[in-house]
PDB file of C-alpha atoms and ligand atoms in Angstrom:
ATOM      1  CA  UNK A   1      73.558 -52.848  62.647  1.00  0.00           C
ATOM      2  CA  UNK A   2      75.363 -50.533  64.698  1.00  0.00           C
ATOM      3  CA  UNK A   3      73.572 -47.327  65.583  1.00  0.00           C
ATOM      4  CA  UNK A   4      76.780 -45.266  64.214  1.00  0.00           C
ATOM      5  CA  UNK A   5      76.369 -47.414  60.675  1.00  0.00           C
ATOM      6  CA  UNK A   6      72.667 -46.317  61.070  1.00  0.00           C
ATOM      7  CA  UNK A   7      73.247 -42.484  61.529  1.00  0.00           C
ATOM      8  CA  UNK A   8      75.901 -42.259  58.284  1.00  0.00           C
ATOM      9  CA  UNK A   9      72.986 -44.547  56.358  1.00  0.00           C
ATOM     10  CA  UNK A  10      70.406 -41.302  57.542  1.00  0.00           C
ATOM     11  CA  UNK A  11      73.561 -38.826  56.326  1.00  0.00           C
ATOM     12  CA  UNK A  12      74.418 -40.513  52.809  1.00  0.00           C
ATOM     13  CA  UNK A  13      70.849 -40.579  51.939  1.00  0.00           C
ATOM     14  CA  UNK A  14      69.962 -37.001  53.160  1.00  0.00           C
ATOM     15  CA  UNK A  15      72.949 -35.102  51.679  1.00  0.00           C
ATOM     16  CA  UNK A  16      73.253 -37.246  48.530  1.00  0.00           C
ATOM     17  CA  UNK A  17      69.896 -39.683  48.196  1.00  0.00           C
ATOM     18  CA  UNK A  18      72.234 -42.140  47.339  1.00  0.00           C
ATOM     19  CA  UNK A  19      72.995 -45.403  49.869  1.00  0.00           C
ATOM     20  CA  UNK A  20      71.033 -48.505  51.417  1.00  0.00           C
ATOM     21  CA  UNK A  21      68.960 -45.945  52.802  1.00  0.00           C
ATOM     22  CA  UNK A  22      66.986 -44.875  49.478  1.00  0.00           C
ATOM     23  CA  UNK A  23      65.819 -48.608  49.787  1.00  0.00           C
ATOM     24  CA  UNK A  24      62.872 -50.417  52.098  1.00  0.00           C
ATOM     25  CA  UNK A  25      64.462 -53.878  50.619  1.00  0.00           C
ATOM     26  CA  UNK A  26      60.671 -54.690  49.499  1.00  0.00           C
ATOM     27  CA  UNK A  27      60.901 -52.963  46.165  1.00  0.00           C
ATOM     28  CA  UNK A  28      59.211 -55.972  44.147  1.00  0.00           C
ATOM     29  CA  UNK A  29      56.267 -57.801  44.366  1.00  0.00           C
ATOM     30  CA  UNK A  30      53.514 -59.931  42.538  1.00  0.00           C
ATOM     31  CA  UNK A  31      50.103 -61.569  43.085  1.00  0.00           C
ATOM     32  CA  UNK A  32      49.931 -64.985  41.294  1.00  0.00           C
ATOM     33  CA  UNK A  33      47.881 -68.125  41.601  1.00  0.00           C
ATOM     34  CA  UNK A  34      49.283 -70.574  43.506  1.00  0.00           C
ATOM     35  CA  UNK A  35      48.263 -73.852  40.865  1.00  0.00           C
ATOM     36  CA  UNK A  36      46.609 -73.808  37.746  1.00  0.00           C
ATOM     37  CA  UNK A  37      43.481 -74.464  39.364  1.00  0.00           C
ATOM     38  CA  UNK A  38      43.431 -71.599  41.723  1.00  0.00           C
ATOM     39  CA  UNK A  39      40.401 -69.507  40.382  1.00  0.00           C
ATOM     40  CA  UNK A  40      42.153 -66.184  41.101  1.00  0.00           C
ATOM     41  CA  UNK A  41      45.545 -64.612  42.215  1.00  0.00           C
ATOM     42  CA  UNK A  42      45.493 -66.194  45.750  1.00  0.00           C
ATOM     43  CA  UNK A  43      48.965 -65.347  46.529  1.00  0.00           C
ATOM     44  CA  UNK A  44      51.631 -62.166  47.073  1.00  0.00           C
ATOM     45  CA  UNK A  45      55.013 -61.914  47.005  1.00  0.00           C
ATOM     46  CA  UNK A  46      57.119 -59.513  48.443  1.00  0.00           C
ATOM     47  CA  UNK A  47      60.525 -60.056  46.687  1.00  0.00           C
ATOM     48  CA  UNK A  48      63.951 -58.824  48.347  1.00  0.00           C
ATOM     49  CA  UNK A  49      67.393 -58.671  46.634  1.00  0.00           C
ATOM     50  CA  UNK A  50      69.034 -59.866  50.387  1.00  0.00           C
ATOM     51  CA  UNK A  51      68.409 -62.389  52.620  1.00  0.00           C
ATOM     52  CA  UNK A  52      67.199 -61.631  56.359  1.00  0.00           C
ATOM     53  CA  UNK A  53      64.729 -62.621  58.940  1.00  0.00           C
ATOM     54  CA  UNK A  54      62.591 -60.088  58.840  1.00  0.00           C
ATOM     55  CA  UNK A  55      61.412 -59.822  62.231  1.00  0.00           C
ATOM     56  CA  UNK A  56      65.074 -60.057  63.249  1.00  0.00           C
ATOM     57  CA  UNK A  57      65.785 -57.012  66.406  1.00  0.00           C
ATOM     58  CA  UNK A  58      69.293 -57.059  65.130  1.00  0.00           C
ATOM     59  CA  UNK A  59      70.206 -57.077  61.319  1.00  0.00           C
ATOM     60  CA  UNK A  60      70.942 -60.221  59.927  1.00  0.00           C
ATOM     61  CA  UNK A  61      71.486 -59.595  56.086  1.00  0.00           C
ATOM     62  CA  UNK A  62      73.338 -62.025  53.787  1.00  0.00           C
ATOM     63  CA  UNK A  63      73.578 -61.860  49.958  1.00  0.00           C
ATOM     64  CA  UNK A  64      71.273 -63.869  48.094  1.00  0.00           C
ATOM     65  CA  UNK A  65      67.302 -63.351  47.349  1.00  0.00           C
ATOM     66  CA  UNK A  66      64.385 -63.872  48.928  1.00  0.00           C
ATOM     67  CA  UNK A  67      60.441 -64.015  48.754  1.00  0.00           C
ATOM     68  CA  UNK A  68      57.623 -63.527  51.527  1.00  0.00           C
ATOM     69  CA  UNK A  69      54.820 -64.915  50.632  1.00  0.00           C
ATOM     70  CA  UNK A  70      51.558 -64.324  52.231  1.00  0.00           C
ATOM     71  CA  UNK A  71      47.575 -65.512  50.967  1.00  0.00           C
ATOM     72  CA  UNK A  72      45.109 -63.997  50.404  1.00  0.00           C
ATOM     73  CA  UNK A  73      41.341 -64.088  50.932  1.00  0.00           C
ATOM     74  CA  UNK A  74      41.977 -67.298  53.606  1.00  0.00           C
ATOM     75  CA  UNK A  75      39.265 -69.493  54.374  1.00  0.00           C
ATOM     76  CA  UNK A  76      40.406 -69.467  58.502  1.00  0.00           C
ATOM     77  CA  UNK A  77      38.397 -67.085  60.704  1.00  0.00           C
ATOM     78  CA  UNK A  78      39.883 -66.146  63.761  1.00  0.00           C
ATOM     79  CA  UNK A  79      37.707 -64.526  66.605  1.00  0.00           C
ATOM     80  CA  UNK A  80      37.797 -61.281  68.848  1.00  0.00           C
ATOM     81  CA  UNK A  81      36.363 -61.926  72.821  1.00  0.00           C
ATOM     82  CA  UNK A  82      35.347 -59.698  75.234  1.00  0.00           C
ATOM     83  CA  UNK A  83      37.244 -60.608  78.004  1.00  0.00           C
ATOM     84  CA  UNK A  84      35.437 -59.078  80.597  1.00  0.00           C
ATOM     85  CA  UNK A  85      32.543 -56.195  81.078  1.00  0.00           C
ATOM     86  CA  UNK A  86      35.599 -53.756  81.760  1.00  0.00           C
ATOM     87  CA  UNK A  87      35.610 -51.389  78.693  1.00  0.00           C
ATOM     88  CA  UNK A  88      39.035 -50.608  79.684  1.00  0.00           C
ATOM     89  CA  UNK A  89      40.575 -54.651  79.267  1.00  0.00           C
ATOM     90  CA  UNK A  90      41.958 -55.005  76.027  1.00  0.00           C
ATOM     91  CA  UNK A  91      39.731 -57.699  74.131  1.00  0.00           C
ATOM     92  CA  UNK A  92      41.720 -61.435  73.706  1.00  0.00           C
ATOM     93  CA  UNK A  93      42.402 -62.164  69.625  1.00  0.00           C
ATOM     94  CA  UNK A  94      42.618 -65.637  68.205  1.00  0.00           C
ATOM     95  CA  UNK A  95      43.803 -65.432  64.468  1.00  0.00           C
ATOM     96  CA  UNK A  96      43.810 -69.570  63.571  1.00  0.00           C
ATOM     97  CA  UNK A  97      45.924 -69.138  61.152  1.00  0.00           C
ATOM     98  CA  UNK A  98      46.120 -72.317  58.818  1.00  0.00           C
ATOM     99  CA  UNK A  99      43.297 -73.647  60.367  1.00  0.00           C
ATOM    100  CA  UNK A 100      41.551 -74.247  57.016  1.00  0.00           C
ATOM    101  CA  UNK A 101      42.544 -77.071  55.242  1.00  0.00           C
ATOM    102  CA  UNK A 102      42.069 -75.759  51.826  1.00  0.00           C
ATOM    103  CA  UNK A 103      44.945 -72.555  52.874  1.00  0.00           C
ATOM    104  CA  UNK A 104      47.085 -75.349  53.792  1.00  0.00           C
ATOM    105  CA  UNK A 105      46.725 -76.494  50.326  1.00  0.00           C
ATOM    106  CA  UNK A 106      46.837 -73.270  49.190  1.00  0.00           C
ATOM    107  CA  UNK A 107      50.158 -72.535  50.845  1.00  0.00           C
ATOM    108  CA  UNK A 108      52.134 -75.536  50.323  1.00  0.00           C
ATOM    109  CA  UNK A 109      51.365 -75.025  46.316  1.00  0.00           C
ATOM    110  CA  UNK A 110      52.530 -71.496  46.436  1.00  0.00           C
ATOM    111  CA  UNK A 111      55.780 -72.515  47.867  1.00  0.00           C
ATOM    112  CA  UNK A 112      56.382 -75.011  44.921  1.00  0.00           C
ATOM    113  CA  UNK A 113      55.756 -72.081  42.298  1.00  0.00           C
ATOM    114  CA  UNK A 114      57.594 -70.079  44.210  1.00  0.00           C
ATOM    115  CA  UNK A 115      60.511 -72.919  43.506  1.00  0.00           C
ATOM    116  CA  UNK A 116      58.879 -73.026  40.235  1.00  0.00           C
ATOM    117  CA  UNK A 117      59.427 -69.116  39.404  1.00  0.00           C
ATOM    118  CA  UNK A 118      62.967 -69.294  40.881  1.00  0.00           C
ATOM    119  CA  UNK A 119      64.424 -72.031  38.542  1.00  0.00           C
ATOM    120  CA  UNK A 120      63.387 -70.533  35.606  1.00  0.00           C
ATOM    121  CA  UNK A 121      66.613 -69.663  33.382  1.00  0.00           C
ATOM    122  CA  UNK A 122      66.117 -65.618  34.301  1.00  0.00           C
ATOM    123  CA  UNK A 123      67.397 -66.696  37.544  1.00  0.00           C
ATOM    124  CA  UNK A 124      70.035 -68.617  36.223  1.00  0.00           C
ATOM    125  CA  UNK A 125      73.298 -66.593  37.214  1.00  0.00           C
ATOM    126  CA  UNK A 126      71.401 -65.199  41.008  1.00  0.00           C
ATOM    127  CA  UNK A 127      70.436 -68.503  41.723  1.00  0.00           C
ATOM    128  CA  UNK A 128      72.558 -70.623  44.559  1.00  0.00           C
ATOM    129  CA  UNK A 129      71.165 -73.500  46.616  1.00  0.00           C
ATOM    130  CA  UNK A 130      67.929 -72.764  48.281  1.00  0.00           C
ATOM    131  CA  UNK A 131      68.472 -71.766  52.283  1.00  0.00           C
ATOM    132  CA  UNK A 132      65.282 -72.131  53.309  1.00  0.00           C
ATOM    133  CA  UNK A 133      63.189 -74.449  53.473  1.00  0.00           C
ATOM    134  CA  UNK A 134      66.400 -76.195  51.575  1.00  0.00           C
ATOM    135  CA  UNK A 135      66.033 -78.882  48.790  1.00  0.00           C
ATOM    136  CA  UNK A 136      65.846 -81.852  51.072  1.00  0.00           C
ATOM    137  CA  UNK A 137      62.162 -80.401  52.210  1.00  0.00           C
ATOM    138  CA  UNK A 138      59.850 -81.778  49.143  1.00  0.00           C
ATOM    139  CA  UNK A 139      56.787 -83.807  50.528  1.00  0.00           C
ATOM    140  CA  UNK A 140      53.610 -81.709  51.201  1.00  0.00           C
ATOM    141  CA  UNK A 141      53.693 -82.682  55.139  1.00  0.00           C
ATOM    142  CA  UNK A 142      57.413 -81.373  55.276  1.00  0.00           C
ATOM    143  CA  UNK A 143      56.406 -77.966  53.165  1.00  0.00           C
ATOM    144  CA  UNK A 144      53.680 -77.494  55.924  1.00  0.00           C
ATOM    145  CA  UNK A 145      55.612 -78.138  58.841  1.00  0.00           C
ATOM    146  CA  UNK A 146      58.365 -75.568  57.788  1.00  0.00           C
ATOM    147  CA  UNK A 147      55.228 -73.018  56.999  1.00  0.00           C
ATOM    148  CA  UNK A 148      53.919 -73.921  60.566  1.00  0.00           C
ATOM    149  CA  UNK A 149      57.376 -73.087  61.945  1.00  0.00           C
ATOM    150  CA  UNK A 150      58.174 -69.890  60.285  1.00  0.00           C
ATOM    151  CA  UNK A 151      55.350 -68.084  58.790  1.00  0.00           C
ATOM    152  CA  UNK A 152      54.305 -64.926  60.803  1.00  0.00           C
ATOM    153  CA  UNK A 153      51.433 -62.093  59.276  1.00  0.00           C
ATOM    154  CA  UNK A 154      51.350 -59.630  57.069  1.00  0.00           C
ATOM    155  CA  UNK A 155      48.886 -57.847  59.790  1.00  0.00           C
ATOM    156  CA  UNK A 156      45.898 -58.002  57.659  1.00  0.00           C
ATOM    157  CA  UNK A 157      43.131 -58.897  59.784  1.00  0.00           C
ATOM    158  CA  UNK A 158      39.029 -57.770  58.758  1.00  0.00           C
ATOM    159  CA  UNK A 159      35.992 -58.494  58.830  1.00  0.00           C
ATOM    160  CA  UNK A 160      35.327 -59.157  62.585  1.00  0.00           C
ATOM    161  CA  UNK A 161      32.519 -56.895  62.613  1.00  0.00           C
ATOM    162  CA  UNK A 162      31.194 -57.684  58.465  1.00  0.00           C
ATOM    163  CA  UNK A 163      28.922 -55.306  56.286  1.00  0.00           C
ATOM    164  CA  UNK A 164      26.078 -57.748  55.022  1.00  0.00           C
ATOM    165  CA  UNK A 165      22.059 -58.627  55.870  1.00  0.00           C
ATOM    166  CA  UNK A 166      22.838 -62.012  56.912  1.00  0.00           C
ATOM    167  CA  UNK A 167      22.153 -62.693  60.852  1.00  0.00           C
ATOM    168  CA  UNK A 168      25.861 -62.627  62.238  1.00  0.00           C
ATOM    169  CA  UNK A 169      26.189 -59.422  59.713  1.00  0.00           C
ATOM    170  CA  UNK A 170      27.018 -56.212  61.981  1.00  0.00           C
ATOM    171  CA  UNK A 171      26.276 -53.467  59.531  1.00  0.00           C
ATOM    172  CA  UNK A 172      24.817 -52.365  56.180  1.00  0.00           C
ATOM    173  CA  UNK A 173      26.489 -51.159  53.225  1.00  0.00           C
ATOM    174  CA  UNK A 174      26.831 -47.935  54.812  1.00  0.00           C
ATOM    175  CA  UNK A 175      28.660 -48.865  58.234  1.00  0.00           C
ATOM    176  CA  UNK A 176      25.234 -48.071  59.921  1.00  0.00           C
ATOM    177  CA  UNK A 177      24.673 -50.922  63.009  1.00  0.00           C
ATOM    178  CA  UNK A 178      21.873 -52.828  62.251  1.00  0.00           C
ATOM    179  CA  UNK A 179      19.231 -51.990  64.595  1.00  0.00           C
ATOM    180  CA  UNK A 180      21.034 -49.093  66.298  1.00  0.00           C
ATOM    181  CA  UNK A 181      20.482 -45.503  66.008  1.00  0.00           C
ATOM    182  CA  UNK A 182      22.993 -43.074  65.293  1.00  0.00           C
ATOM    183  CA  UNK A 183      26.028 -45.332  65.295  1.00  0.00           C
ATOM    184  CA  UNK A 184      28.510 -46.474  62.169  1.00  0.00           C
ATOM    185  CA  UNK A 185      31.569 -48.429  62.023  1.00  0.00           C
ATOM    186  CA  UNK A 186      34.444 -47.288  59.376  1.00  0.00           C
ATOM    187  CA  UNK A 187      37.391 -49.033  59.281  1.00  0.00           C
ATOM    188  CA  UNK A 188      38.749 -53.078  58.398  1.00  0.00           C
ATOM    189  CA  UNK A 189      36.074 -54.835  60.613  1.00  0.00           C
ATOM    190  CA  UNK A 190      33.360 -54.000  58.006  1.00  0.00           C
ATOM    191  CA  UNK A 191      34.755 -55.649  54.941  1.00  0.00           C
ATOM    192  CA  UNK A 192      32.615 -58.552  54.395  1.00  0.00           C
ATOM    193  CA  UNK A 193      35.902 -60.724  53.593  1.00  0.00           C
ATOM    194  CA  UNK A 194      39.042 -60.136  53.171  1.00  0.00           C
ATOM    195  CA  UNK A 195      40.215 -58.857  49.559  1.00  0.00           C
ATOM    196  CA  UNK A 196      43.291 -59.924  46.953  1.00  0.00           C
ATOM    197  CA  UNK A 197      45.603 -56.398  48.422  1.00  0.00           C
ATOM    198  CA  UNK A 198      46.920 -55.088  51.051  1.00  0.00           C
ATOM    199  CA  UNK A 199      44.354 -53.556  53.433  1.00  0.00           C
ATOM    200  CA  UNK A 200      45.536 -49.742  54.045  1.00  0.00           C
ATOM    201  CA  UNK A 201      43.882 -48.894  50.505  1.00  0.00           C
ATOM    202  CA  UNK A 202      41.119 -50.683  50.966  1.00  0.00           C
ATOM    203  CA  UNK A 203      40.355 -49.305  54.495  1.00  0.00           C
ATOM    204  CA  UNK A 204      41.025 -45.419  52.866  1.00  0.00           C
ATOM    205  CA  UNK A 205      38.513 -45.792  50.019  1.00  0.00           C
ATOM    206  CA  UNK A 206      35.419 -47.479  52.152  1.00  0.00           C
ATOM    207  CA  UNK A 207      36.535 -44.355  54.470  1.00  0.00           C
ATOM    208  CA  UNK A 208      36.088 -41.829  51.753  1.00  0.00           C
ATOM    209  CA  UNK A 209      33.302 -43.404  50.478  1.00  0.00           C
ATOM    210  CA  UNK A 210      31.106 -43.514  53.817  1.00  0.00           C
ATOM    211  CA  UNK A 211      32.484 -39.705  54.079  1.00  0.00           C
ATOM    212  CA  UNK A 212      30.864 -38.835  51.019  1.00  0.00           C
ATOM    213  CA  UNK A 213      27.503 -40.291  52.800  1.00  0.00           C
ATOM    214  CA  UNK A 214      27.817 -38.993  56.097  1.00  0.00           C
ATOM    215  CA  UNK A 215      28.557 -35.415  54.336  1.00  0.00           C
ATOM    216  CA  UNK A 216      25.393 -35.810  51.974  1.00  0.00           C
ATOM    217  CA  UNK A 217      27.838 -36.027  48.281  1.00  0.00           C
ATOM    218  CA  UNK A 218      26.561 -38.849  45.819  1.00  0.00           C
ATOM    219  CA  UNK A 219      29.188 -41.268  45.438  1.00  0.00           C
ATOM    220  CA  UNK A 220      30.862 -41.313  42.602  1.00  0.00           C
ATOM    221  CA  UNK A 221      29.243 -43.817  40.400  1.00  0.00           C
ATOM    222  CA  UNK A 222      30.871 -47.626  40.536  1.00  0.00           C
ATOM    223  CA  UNK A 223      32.866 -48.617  37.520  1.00  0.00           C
ATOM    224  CA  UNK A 224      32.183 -52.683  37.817  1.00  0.00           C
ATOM    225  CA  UNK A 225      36.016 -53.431  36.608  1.00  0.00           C
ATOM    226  CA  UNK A 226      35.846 -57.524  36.377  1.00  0.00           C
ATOM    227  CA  UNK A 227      36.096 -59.480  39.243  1.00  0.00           C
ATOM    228  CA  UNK A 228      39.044 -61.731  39.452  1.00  0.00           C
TER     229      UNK A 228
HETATM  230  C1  LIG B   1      52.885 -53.694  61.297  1.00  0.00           C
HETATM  231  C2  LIG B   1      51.848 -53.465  60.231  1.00  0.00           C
HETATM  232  C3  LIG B   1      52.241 -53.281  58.928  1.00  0.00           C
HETATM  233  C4  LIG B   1      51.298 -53.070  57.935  1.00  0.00           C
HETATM  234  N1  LIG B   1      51.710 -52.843  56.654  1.00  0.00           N
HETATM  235  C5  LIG B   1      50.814 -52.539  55.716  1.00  0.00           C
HETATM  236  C6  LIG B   1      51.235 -52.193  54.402  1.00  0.00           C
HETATM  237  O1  LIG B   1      52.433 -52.172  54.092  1.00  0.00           O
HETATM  238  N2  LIG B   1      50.292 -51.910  53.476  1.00  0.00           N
HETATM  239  C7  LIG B   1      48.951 -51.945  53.781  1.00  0.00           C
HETATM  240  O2  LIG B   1      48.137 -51.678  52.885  1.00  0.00           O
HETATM  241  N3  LIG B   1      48.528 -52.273  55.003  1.00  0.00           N
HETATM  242  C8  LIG B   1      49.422 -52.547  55.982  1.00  0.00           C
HETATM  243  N4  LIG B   1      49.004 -52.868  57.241  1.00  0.00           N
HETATM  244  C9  LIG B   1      47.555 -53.002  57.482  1.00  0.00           C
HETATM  245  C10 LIG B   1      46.873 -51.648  57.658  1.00  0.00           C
HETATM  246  O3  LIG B   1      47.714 -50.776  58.373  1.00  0.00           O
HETATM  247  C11 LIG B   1      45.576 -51.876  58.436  1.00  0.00           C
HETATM  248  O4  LIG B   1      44.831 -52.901  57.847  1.00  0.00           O
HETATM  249  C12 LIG B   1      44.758 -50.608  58.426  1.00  0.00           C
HETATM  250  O5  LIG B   1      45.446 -49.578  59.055  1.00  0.00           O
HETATM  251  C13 LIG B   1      43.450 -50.864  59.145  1.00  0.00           C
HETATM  252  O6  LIG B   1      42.768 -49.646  59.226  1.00  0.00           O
HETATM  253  P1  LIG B   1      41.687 -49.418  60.353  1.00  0.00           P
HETATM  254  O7  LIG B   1      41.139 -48.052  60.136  1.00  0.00           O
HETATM  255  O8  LIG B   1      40.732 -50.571  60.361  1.00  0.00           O
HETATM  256  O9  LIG B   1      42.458 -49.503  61.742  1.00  0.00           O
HETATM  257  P2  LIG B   1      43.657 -48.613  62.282  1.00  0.00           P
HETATM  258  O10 LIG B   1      44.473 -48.022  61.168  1.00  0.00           O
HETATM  259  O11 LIG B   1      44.331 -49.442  63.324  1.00  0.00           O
HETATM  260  O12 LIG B   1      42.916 -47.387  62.964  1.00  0.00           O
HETATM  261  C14 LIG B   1      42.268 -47.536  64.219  1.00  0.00           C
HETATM  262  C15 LIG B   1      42.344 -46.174  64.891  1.00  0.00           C
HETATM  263  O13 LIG B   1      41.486 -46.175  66.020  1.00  0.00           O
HETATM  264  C16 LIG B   1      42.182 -45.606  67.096  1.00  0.00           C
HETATM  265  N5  LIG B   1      41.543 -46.133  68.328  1.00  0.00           N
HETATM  266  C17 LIG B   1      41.669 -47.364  68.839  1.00  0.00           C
HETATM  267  N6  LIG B   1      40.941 -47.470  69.958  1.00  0.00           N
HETATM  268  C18 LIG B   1      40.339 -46.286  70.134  1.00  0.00           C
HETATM  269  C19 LIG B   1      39.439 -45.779  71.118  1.00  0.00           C
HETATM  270  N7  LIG B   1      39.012 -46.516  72.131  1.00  0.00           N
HETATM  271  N8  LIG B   1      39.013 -44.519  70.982  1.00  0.00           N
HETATM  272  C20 LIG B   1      39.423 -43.744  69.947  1.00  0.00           C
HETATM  273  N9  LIG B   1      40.277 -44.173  68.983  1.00  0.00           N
HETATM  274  C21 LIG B   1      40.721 -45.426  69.092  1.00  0.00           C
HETATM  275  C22 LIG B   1      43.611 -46.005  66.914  1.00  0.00           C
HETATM  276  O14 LIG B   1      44.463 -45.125  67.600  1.00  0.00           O
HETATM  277  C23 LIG B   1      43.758 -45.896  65.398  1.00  0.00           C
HETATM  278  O15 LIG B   1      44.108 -44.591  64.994  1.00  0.00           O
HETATM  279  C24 LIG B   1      49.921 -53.064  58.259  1.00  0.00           C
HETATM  280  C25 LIG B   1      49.507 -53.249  59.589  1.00  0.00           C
HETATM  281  C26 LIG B   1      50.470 -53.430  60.578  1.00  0.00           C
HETATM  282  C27 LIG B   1      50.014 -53.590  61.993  1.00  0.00           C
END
């Protein structure tokens, strides 16, 4: 988009909050279960009225509709290295992405109920020929592939330094280090696993709550909503 089409979006939307640029195009989403058998709502979709690649530099918008659709609670682990004794070196990530074969699974099912959702008869005057992956992609080995090809993250990573008593556990319940004085860890690494959300929220209310400690308030008391 050109930056002077840019600058008039900023001026429409500040003198009359009207315009493309009262939207973030992500306005719509959804957790669901990716089969009948999934014991919980393993997926979310982010739904957008236009079609784009969203990591584009330049704008590539089209009409038409579009999902992302990310999982969550995946069974892969990825690692964080040292990669030398310099504090300063940045550490070296590995994510292994789809390296479990039950998100695979998981995956390739949540694209065909994403086809599912899509040719219901709400759909039925939006609804052109699918773009992408396209029609002609159907057999689970074909569903991956295109997955393998395109899928990116949602930036969610956790857990790579987990709450818990178990022996590769780094901290207790309160973000204390296990056999070090004086030291806590806050923030995504301390979630045991990863949850069915996004993670900002998450991260905020294990802050506040390990605030409350550190200040000396009792915690507000838990409300045990059910699990699912
Ligand atoms: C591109 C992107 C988009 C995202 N979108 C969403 C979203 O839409 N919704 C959502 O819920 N989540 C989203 N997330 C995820 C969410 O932002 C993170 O999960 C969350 O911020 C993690 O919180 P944190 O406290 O663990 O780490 P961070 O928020 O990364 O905080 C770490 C802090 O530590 C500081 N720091 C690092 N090294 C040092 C050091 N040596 N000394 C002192 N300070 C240091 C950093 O400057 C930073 O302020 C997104 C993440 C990314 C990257």
């Amino acid at each position: 988009m050109a930056a002077w089409v840019r600058w008039s979006l900023g001026q429409q939307w500040l003198l009359y909050k009207n315009g493309l640029g009262t939207t973030n195009f992500c306005e719509t989403g959804c957790f669901f279960p990716s089969s009948d058998d999934a014991p919980y709502a393993d997926m979310q979709h982010e739904f957008y009225a236009l079609r784009a690649g969203i990591g584009d530099s330049e704008s590539s918008a089209s009409e038409g509709f579009m999902f992302s659709m990310g999982l969550m609670r995946p069974d892969s682990r990825g690692r964080v290295k040292l990669k030398s004794d310099n504090p300063t070196d940045h550490p070296s990530f590995r994510f292994n992405y789809l390296e479990a074969a039950d998100d695979c699974k998981r995956m390739i099912e949540g694209v065909r109920r994403t086809r599912e959702m899509v040719h219901q008869s709400a759909w039925d005057t939006y609804r052109g020929e699918e773009v992408t992956p396209g029609p002609q992609i159907k057999t689970d080995d074909e569903i991956l592939a295109w997955i393998r090809e395109v899928g990116s993250t949602e930036f969610h990573p956790c857990s790579t330094c987990r709450m818990g008593t178990d022996e590769g556990s780094v901290t207790d319940s309160e973000g204390k280090v296990h056999e070090v004085e004086g030291l806590r860890v806050v923030d995504a690494s301390i979630m045991p696993n990863n949850v069915t959300a996004n993670l900002n929220a998450p991260v905020i209310m294990m802050a506040e709550k390990i605030a409350d400690l550190v200040a000396g308030k009792t915690p507000l008391a838990p409300l045990n909503p059910p699990l699912g």
